PDB file of C-alpha atoms in Angstrom:
ATOM      1  CA  MET L   1      90.263 115.081  74.033  1.00  0.00           C
ATOM      2  CA  LEU L   2      93.768 115.201  75.531  1.00  0.00           C
ATOM      3  CA  PHE L   3      96.814 115.174  73.302  1.00  0.00           C
ATOM      4  CA  GLY L   4      99.544 114.958  75.948  1.00  0.00           C
ATOM      5  CA  ALA L   5     101.202 118.136  74.713  1.00  0.00           C
ATOM      6  CA  GLU L   6     103.374 120.374  76.849  1.00  0.00           C
ATOM      7  CA  VAL L   7     103.819 124.082  76.144  1.00  0.00           C
ATOM      8  CA  VAL L   8     107.217 125.458  77.117  1.00  0.00           C
ATOM      9  CA  LEU L   9     107.706 129.215  77.142  1.00  0.00           C
ATOM     10  CA  VAL L  10     111.187 130.581  76.534  1.00  0.00           C
ATOM     11  CA  SER L  11     112.566 134.061  76.017  1.00  0.00           C
ATOM     12  CA  THR L  12     113.287 135.234  72.498  1.00  0.00           C
ATOM     13  CA  VAL L  13     116.992 135.624  71.834  1.00  0.00           C
ATOM     14  CA  ALA L  14     117.724 138.577  69.583  1.00  0.00           C
ATOM     15  CA  ARG L  15     120.699 140.069  67.838  1.00  0.00           C
ATOM     16  CA  VAL L  16     121.956 143.531  68.795  1.00  0.00           C
ATOM     17  CA  ASP L  17     119.802 145.097  66.049  1.00  0.00           C
ATOM     18  CA  GLY L  18     116.667 143.502  67.548  1.00  0.00           C
ATOM     19  CA  LEU L  19     115.999 140.767  64.995  1.00  0.00           C
ATOM     20  CA  ALA L  20     115.288 137.426  66.635  1.00  0.00           C
ATOM     21  CA  ILE L  21     117.854 134.685  66.143  1.00  0.00           C
ATOM     22  CA  SER L  22     116.004 131.936  64.286  1.00  0.00           C
ATOM     23  CA  VAL L  23     116.347 129.545  61.400  1.00  0.00           C
ATOM     24  CA  ARG L  24     113.872 131.558  59.313  1.00  0.00           C
ATOM     25  CA  ASN L  25     115.571 134.887  59.972  1.00  0.00           C
ATOM     26  CA  ARG L  26     118.933 133.390  59.028  1.00  0.00           C
ATOM     27  CA  GLU L  27     117.509 132.779  55.524  1.00  0.00           C
ATOM     28  CA  LEU L  28     116.519 136.436  54.949  1.00  0.00           C
ATOM     29  CA  THR L  29     118.195 138.499  52.260  1.00  0.00           C
ATOM     30  CA  SER L  30     119.674 141.827  53.371  1.00  0.00           C
ATOM     31  CA  THR L  31     116.610 143.640  51.971  1.00  0.00           C
ATOM     32  CA  GLN L  32     114.203 141.299  53.754  1.00  0.00           C
ATOM     33  CA  ARG L  33     116.211 141.718  56.927  1.00  0.00           C
ATOM     34  CA  GLN L  34     115.820 145.498  56.797  1.00  0.00           C
ATOM     35  CA  GLU L  35     112.088 145.120  56.238  1.00  0.00           C
ATOM     36  CA  ALA L  36     111.823 142.731  59.194  1.00  0.00           C
ATOM     37  CA  LEU L  37     113.625 145.206  61.425  1.00  0.00           C
ATOM     38  CA  ALA L  38     110.734 147.642  60.910  1.00  0.00           C
ATOM     39  CA  ILE L  39     108.600 145.393  63.108  1.00  0.00           C
ATOM     40  CA  TYR L  40     111.129 145.606  65.927  1.00  0.00           C
ATOM     41  CA  ALA L  41     111.443 149.376  65.441  1.00  0.00           C
ATOM     42  CA  ALA L  42     107.657 149.826  65.662  1.00  0.00           C
ATOM     43  CA  LEU L  43     107.400 147.722  68.830  1.00  0.00           C
ATOM     44  CA  LYS L  44     110.363 149.477  70.411  1.00  0.00           C
ATOM     45  CA  ARG L  45     108.914 152.934  69.653  1.00  0.00           C
ATOM     46  CA  ALA L  46     105.522 151.930  71.071  1.00  0.00           C
ATOM     47  CA  ARG L  47     107.180 150.711  74.274  1.00  0.00           C
ATOM     48  CA  GLU L  48     109.160 153.973  74.525  1.00  0.00           C
ATOM     49  CA  MET L  49     106.015 156.069  74.095  1.00  0.00           C
ATOM     50  CA  VAL L  50     104.185 154.198  76.845  1.00  0.00           C
ATOM     51  CA  ALA L  51     107.241 154.496  79.125  1.00  0.00           C
ATOM     52  CA  GLN L  52     107.255 158.247  78.464  1.00  0.00           C
ATOM     53  CA  GLY L  53     103.676 158.457  79.688  1.00  0.00           C
ATOM     54  CA  VAL L  54     101.695 158.457  76.444  1.00  0.00           C
ATOM     55  CA  ARG L  55      98.311 156.985  77.374  1.00  0.00           C
ATOM     56  CA  SER L  56      96.483 157.469  74.077  1.00  0.00           C
ATOM     57  CA  THR L  57      96.341 154.057  72.432  1.00  0.00           C
ATOM     58  CA  ASP L  58      95.329 155.735  69.177  1.00  0.00           C
ATOM     59  CA  ARG L  59      98.519 157.804  69.227  1.00  0.00           C
ATOM     60  CA  VAL L  60     100.769 154.819  69.969  1.00  0.00           C
ATOM     61  CA  VAL L  61      99.077 152.665  67.319  1.00  0.00           C
ATOM     62  CA  ALA L  62      99.338 155.507  64.773  1.00  0.00           C
ATOM     63  CA  GLU L  63     103.079 155.844  65.401  1.00  0.00           C
ATOM     64  CA  ALA L  64     103.692 152.104  65.111  1.00  0.00           C
ATOM     65  CA  THR L  65     101.603 151.955  61.936  1.00  0.00           C
ATOM     66  CA  HIS L  66     103.560 154.897  60.500  1.00  0.00           C
ATOM     67  CA  ILE L  67     106.905 153.189  61.157  1.00  0.00           C
ATOM     68  CA  LEU L  68     105.698 149.981  59.513  1.00  0.00           C
ATOM     69  CA  GLY L  69     104.173 151.893  56.600  1.00  0.00           C
ATOM     70  CA  GLU L  70     107.518 153.480  55.727  1.00  0.00           C
ATOM     71  CA  ARG L  71     108.680 150.120  54.385  1.00  0.00           C
ATOM     72  CA  ARG L  72     107.510 149.257  50.874  1.00  0.00           C
ATOM     73  CA  ARG L  73     107.292 145.546  51.427  1.00  0.00           C
ATOM     74  CA  VAL L  74     105.670 145.542  54.854  1.00  0.00           C
ATOM     75  CA  ARG L  75     101.912 145.307  54.521  1.00  0.00           C
ATOM     76  CA  VAL L  76     100.070 146.421  57.627  1.00  0.00           C
ATOM     77  CA  ILE L  77      96.779 144.653  58.187  1.00  0.00           C
ATOM     78  CA  TYR L  78      96.205 145.982  61.683  1.00  0.00           C
ATOM     79  CA  VAL L  79      98.027 147.185  64.768  1.00  0.00           C
ATOM     80  CA  SER L  80      96.478 146.762  68.185  1.00  0.00           C
ATOM     81  CA  MET L  81      97.357 147.401  71.822  1.00  0.00           C
ATOM     82  CA  VAL L  82      96.121 145.168  74.603  1.00  0.00           C
ATOM     83  CA  ASP L  83      96.606 144.969  78.343  1.00  0.00           C
ATOM     84  CA  GLU L  84      98.194 141.633  79.162  1.00  0.00           C
TER      85      GLU L  84
END
C-alpha cells in the first residue's frame, strides 16, 4: 500500500551547548535542560573516544552509560554502538 509520503532529511540545528533547537526543548525547565544535556555529553564523549582510537565498543558504551547515569532523572535503558 502506498501512502504518497516523502521523507526529507535535514541537519539538526543545535545551540552552542549542544541542545537541539526545537519546540519541545524550548519548553524545558532549567533542570530538565541540564538533564537533557547529559545525552549530548555522552554522545560527544563517545565520538571523542572513537576519534582517539578507542576500538573497544564495551569501553565506549560504558563511558557513555556512566555519563548518563550521573544524572538522577535520566534513566538509561540501553546504550548501543552500531556501524552505519
